Coordinates of C-alpha atoms in Angstrom, one line a residue:
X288 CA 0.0 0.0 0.0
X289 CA 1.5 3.3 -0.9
X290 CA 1.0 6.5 1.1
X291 CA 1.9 9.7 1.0
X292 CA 0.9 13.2 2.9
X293 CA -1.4 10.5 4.8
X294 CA -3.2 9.2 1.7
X295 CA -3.2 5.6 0.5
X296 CA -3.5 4.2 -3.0
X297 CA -7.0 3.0 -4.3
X298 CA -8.6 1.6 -7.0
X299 CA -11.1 3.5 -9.5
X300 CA -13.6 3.5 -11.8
X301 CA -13.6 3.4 -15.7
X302 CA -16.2 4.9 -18.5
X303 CA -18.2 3.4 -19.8
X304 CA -22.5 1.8 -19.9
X305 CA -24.6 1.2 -17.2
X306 CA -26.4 -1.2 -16.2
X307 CA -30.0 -1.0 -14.2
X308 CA -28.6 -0.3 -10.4
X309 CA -26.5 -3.5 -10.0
X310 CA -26.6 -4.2 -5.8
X311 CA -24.0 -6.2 -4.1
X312 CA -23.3 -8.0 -1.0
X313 CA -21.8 -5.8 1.6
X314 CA -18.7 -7.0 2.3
X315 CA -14.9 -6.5 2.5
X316 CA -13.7 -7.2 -1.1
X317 CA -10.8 -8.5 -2.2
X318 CA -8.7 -7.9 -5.3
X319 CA -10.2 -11.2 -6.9
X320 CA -13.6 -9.8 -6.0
X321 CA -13.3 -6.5 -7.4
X322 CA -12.1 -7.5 -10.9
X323 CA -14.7 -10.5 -11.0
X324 CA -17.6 -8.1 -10.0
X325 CA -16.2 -4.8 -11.7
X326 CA -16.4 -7.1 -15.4
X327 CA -19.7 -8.2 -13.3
X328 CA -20.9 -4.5 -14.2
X329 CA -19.5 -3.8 -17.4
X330 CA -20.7 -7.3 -18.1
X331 CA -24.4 -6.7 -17.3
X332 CA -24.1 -3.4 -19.1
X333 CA -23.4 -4.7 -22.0
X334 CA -26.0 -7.4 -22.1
X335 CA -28.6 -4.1 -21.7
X336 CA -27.4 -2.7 -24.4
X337 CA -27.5 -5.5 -26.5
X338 CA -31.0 -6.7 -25.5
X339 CA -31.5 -3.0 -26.7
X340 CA -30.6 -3.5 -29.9
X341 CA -32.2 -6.5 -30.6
X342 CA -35.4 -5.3 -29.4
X343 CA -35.0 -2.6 -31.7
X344 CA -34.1 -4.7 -34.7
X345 CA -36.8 -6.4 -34.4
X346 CA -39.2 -4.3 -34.2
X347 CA -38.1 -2.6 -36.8
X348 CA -38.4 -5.9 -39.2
X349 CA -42.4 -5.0 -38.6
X350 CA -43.9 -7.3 -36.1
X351 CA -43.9 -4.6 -33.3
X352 CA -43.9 -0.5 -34.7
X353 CA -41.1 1.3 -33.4
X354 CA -40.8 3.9 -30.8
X355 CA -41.8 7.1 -32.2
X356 CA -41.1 10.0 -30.5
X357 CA -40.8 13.9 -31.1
X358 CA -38.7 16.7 -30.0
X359 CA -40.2 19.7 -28.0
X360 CA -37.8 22.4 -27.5
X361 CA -34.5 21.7 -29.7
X362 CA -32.6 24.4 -28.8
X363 CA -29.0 23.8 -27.7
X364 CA -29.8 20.9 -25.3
X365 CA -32.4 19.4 -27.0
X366 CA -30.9 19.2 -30.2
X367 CA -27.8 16.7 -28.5
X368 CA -30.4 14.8 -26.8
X369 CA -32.5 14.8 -30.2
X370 CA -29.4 13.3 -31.9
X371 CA -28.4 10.7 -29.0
X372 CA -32.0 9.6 -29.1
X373 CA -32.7 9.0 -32.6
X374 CA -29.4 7.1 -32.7
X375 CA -30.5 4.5 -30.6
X376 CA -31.7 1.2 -33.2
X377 CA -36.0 1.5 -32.8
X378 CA -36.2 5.5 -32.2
X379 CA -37.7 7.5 -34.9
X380 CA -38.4 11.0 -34.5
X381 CA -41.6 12.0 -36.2
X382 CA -42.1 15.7 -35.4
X383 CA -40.4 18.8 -33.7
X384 CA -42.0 21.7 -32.6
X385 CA -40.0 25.4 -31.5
X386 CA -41.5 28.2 -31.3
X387 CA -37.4 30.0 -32.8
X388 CA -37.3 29.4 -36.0
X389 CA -33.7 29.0 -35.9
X390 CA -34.2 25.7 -33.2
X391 CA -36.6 24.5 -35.6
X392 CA -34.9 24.4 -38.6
X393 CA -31.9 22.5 -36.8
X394 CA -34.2 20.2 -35.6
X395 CA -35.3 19.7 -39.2
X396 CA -31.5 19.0 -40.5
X397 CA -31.1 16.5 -37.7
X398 CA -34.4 14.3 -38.2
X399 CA -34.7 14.9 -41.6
X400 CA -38.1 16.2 -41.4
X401 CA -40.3 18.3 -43.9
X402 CA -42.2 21.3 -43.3
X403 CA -45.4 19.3 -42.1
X404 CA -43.9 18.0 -39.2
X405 CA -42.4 20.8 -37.5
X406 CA -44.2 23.2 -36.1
X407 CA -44.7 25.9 -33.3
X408 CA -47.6 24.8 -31.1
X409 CA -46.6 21.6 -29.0
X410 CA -50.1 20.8 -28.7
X411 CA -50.5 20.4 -32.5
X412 CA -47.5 17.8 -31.4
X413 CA -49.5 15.8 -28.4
X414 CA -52.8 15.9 -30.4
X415 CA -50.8 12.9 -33.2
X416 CA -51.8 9.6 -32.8
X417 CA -48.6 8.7 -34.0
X418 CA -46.2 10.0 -31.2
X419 CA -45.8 7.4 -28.7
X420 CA -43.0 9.8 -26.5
X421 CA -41.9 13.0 -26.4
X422 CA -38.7 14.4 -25.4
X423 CA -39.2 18.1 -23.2
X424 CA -36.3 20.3 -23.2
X425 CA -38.0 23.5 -23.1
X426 CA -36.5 25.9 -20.8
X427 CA -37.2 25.3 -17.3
X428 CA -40.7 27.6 -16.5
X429 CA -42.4 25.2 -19.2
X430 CA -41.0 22.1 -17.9
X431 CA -44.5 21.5 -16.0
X432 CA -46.8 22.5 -18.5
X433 CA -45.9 20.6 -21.3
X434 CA -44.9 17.5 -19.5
X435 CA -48.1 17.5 -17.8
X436 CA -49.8 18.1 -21.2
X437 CA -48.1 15.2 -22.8
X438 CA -48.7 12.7 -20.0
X439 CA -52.3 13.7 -19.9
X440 CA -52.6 12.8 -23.6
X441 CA -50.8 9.4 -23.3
X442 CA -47.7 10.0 -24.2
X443 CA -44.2 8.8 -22.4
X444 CA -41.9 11.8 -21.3
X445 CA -37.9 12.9 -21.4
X446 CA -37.8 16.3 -19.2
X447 CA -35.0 17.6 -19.0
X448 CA -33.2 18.7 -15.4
X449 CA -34.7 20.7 -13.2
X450 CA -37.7 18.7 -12.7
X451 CA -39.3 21.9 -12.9
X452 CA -39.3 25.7 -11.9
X453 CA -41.7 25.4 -8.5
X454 CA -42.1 22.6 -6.4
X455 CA -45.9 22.5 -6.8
X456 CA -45.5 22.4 -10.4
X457 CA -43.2 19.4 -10.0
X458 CA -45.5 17.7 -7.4
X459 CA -48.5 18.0 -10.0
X460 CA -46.0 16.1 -12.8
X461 CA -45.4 13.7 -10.8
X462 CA -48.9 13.0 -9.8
X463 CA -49.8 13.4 -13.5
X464 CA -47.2 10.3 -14.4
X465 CA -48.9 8.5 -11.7
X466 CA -52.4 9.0 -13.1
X467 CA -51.2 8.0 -16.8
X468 CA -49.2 5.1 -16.4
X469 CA -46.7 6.5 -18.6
X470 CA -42.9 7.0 -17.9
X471 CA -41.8 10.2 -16.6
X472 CA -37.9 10.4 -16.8
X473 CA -35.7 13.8 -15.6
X474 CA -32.2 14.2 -16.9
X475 CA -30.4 13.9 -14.5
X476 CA -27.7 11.4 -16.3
X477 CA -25.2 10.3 -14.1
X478 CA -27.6 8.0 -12.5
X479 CA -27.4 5.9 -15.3
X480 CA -23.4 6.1 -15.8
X481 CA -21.5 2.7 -15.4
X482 CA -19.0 4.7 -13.9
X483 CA -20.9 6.5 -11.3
X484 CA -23.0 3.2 -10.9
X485 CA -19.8 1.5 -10.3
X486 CA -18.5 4.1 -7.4
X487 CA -21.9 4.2 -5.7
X488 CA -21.4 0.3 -5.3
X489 CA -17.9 0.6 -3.7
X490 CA -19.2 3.6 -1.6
X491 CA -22.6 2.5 -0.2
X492 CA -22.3 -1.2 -0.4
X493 CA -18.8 -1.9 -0.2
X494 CA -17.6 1.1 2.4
X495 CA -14.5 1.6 1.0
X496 CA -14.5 5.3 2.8
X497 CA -15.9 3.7 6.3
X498 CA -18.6 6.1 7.2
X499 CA -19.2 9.1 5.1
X500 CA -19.3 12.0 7.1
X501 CA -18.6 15.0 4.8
X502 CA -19.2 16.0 1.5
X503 CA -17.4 18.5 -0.6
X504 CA -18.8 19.1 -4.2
X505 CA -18.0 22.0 -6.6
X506 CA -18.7 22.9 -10.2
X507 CA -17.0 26.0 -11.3
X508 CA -16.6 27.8 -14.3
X509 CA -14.8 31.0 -16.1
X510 CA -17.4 32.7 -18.4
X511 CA -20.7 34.6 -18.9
X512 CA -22.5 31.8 -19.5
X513 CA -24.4 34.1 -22.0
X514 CA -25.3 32.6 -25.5
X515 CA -25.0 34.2 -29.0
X516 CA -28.3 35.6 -30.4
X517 CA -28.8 33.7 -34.3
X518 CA -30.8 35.7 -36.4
X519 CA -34.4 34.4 -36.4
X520 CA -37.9 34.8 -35.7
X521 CA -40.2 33.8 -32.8
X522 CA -43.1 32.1 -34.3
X523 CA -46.2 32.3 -32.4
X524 CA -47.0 33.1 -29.0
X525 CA -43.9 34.9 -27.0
X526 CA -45.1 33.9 -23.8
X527 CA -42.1 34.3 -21.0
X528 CA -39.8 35.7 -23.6
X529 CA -40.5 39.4 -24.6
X530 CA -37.8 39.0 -27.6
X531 CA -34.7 36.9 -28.7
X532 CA -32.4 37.7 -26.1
X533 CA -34.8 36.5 -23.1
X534 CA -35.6 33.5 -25.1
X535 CA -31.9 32.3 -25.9
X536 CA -30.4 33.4 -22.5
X537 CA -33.1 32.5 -20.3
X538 CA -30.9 31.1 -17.9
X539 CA -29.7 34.6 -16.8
X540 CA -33.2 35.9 -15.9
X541 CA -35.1 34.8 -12.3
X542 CA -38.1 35.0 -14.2
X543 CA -37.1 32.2 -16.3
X544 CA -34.5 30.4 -14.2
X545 CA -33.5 29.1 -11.2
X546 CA -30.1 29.4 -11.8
X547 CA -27.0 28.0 -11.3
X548 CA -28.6 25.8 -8.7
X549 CA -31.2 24.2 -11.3
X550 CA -28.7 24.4 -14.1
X551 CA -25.5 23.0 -12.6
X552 CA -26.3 21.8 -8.2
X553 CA -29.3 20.1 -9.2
X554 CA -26.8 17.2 -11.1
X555 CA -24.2 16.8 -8.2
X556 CA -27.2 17.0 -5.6
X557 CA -28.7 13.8 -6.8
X558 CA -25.4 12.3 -7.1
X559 CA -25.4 12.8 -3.7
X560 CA -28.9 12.1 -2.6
X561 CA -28.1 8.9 -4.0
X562 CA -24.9 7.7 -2.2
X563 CA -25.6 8.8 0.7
X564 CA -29.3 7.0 0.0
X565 CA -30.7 10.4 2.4
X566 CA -32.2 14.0 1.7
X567 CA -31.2 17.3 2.9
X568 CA -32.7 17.9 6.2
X569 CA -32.3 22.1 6.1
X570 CA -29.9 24.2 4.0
X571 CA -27.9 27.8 4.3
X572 CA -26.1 29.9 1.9
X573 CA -25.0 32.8 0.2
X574 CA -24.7 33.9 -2.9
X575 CA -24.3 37.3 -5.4
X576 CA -24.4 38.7 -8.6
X577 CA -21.0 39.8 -8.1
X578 CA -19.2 40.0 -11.1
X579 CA -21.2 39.8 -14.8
X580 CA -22.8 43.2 -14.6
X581 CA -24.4 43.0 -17.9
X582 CA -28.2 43.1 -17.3
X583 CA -28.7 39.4 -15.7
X584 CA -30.2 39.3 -12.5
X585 CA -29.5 35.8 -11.4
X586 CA -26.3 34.3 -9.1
X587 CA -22.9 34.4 -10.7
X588 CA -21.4 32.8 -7.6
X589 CA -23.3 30.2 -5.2
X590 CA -22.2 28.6 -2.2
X591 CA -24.1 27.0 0.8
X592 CA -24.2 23.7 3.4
X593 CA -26.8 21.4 3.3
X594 CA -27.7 19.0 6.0
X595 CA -28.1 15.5 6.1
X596 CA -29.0 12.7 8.7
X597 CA -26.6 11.6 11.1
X598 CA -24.7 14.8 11.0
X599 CA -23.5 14.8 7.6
X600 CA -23.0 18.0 5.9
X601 CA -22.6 18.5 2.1
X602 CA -20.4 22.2 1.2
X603 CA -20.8 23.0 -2.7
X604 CA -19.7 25.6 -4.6
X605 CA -20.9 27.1 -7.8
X606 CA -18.5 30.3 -9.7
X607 CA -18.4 31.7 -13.1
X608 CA -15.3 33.7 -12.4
X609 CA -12.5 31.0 -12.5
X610 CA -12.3 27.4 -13.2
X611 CA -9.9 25.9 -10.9
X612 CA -10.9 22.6 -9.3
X613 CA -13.9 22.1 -12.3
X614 CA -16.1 19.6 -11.6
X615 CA -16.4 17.0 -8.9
X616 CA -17.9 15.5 -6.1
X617 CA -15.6 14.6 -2.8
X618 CA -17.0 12.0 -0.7
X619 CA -15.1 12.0 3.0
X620 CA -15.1 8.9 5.5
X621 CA -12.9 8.3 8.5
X622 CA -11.7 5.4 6.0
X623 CA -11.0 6.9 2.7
X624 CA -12.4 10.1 0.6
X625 CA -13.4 8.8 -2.8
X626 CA -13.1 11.8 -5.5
X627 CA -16.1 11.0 -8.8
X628 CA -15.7 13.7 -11.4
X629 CA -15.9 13.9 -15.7
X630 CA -13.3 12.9 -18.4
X631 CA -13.1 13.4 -21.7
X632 CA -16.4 12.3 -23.7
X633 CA -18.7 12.9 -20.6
X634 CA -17.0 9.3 -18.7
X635 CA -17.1 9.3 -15.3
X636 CA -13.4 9.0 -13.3
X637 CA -12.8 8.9 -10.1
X638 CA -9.9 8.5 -7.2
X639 CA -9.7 6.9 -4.2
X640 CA -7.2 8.2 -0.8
X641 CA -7.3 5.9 1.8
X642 CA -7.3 7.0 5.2
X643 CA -3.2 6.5 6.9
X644 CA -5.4 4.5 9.9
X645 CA -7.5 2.4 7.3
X646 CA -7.2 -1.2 7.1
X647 CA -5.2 -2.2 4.0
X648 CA -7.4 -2.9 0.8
X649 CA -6.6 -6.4 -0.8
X650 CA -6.1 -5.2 -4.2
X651 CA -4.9 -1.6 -3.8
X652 CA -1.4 -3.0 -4.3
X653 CA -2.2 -3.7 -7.8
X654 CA -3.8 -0.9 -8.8
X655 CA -3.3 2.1 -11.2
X656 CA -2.0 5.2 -9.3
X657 CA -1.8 8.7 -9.9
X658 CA -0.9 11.7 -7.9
X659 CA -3.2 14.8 -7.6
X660 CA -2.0 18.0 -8.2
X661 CA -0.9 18.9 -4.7
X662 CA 1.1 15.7 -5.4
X663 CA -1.0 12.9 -3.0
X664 CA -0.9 9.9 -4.7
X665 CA -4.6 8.0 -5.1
X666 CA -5.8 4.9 -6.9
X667 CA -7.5 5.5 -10.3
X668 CA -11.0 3.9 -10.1
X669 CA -10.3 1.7 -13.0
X670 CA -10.8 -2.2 -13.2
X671 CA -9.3 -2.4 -16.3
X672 CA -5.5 -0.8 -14.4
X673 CA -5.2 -4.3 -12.2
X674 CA -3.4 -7.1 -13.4
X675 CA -5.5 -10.7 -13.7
X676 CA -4.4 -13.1 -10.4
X677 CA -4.6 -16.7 -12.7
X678 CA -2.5 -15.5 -16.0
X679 CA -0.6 -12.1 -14.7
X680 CA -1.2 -10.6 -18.0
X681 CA -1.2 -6.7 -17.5
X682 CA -4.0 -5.4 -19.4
X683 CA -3.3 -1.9 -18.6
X684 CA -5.5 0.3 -19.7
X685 CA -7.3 -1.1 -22.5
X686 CA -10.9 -0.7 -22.7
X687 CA -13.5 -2.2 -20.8
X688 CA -15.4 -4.9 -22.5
X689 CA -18.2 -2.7 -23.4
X690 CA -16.3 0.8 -24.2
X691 CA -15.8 0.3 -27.9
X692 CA -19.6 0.9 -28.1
X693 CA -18.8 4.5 -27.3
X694 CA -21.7 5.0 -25.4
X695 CA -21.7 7.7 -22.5
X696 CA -24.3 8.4 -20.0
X697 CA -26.2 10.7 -22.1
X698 CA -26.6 8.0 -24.3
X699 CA -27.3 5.5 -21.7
X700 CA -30.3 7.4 -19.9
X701 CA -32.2 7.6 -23.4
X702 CA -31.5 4.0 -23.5
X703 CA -32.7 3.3 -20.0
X704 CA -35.9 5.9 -21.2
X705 CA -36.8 3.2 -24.2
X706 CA -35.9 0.2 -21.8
X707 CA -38.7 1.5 -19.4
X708 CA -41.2 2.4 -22.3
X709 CA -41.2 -0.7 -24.1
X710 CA -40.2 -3.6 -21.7
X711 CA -41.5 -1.7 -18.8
X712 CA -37.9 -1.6 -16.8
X713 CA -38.0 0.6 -13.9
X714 CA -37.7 4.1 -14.5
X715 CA -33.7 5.6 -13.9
X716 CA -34.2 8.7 -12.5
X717 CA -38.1 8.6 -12.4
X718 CA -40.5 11.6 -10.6
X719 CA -39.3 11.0 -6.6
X720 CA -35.7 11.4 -7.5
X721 CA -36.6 14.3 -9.8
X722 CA -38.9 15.8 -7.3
X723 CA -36.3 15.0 -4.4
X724 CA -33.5 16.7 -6.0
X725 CA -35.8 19.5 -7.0
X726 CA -36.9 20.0 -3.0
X727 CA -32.9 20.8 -2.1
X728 CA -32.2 22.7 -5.0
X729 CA -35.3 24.9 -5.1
X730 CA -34.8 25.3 -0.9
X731 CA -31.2 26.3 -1.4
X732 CA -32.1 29.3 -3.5
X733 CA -34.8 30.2 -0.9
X734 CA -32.4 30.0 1.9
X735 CA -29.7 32.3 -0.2
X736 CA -32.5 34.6 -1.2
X737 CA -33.5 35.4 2.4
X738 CA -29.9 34.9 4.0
X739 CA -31.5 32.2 6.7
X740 CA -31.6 28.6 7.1
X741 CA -34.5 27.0 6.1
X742 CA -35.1 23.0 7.5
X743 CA -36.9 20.6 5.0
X744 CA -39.2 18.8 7.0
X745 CA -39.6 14.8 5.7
X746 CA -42.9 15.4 4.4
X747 CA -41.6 18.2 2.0
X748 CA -40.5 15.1 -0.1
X749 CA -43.5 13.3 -0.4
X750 CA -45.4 13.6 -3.5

């Protein structure tokens, strides 16, 4: 075991697909273990995406109609989850709807569609027989509406993250996917990453940090976050928007948006929600609009404490004035902190620092390390960096079994979306985890608003 500035080597996690919430025995696990259970995950991950694709196949040879779906709101986000979707074998977009022109005539280029099929009035959308699912990726004030819309006239729903801009708004989607029957999915994608799937296990199940007592988690940024204005019209009703600039850069209004919270928190605060399998019990913060004087009125800088049960407290961070540290959430036990972040391509990678008190893992020995930039040395979470006990064959860092699909967990929760639709799996990140995250989040911005702490009674998550 190597340590150094009292942190021990570990073992890490790799990118790559996920498969449906893998559970395993809680137990001390050895190095055999962890390469027989870590090809386990990647194993059982690629056997989902397969019976994927032969679903699809054969439903496309005409026994069973594909999945037909349409896109409601292709600006920047929904155009990449537009494009993810309809690459999955079975998915076939049949209309888009925008109410900027510009939007709409992407959408167009990426499905392929003629005139007839995209329009500017989503309910012209819902009122088609032929559109089994939609995907929602308005922006966040017409989350509710349109979801709700949808579910009410049968279809299955994509929202995008935040659930949505109120909490009763949210409540009232989620007891609208309860009447239906349909899926409700929220984007919040990490939940189906292989690689955050795989560093839950080792956290909640396997303990590898003892017991979790803090929580640091930060995402910060250097720019305006303001977007380009294309040249274009708004066709139809304006609504929220008043005129281009409101419409493209919604995010920077409080009318509109709930800011970096909703945007960029609401991601890492599930992450969270689920490791630690608890809720916020209260929050505090502050925050300001600090530093982009240029006619927003939301946050450029966030920072506040929530609470969780038995004492432990999670500290994030949210800045759009430098980018040191990026992205990443920092789980700390009195055995380990295990560090989960994003690569290249979206793929979650993480690192592990044991404890100097912490009883000696089996296989850390063997595994991959890599020192930080303060110069600790951790384990990279990565199966594929161990060396097999029966052959010693060093297989380094070749891919995973199922990476050469290429799929990332973008990818994998529009997979996991179909899965639920047409073989009725459960639902990823269905309306409770939505409407969980959406409690915190929308709290958090209460509690900076006023400058008080605010407690979340358990009923406050009930739907």
């Amino acid at each position: 075991m190597v340590e150094i500035c009292g942190a021990t080597s570990g073992i890490g996690l790799r990118p790559s697909l996920y498969t449906m919430n893998t559970r395993y025995r809680v137990h001390a696990v050895s190095r055999r273990e962890f390469i027989q259970e870590s090809a386990a995950v990647t194993a059982g991950a690629f056997a989902f995406l397969a019976a994927n694709h032969t679903l699809a196949e054969s439903k496309s040879g005409g026994s069973v109609a594909p999945l037909r779906i349409a896109s409601i709101g292709p600006g920047s986000q929904g155009q990449f989850d537009l494009r993810k979707a309809i690459a999955i074998p079975g998915i076939q977009c049949v209309a888009v709807c925008d109410i900027f022109e510009p939007n709409l005539n992407r959408a167009k280029q990426i499905t392929h569609l003629g005139d007839r099929d995209a329009v500017s009035d989503y309910q012209r959308v819902l009122d088609r027989s032929d559109v089994d699912a939609v995907l929602v990726t308005v922006p966040l004030p017409l989350h509710a509406e349109i979801a709700i819309a949808a579910l009410e006239a049968g279809k299955h729903v994509f929202c995008e993250k935040l659930m949505a801009y109120s909490l009763p708004e949210a409540r009232r989607m989620a007891a609208a996917a309860k009447r239906s029957g349909k899926v409700l999915q929220i984007g919040h994608q990490r939940a189906s990453s292989v690689g955050y799937n795989h560093a839950w296990d080792l956290l909640a199940n396997k303990k590898i940090c003892g017991r979790v007592t803090h929580v640091r988690a930060q995402w910060n940024r250097n720019g305006s976050w303001r977007r380009t204005l294309p040249k274009g019209r708004i066709l139809g009703d304006t609504g929220f928007w008043h005129d281009e600039e409101h419409l493209v850069n919604w995010r920077l209004y409080r009318r509109t948006s709930q800011g970096l919270m909703a945007e960029l928190a609401s991601h890492q605060v599930q992450v969270v929600n689920w490791f630690l399998n608890a809720v916020p019990t209260a929050v505090v913060g502050m925050a300001g609009l600090d530093y982009w004087k240029d006619g927003r009125d939301i946050w450029d800088n966030v920072q506040c404490i929530f609470e969780y049960p038995g004492g432990v407290k999670l500290t994030y961070q949210s800045i759009c004035t430098n980018q040191f540290d990026g992205f990443s959430e920092e789980f700390m036990g009195d055995q380990g902190t295990l560090i989960t972040t994003l690569g290249p391509g979206n793929h979650a990678m993480g690192l592990l620092y044991r404890e100097p008190r912490a009883e000696t893992l089996d296989w850390a020995k063997y595994a991959q390390t890599e020192k930080d930039s303060h110069g600790h040395l951790g384990v990279v979470l990565d199966a594929s960096a161990t060396k097999k006990l029966d052959t010693g064959v060093h297989i380094g860092k070749e891919q995973l079994p199922v990476s050469p699909t290429g799929k990332d967990a973008y990818d994998l929760e529009l997979y996991n979306w179909a899965a639920s639709i047409r073989e009725g799996k459960p639902v990823v990140c269905g309306p409770q985890v939505g409407f969980n995250t959406a409690v915190a989040i929308l709290t958090a911005n209460e509690a900076m608003q006023k400058g008080t702490r605010i407690a979340i009674p358990a009923d406050a998550y009930q739907i």
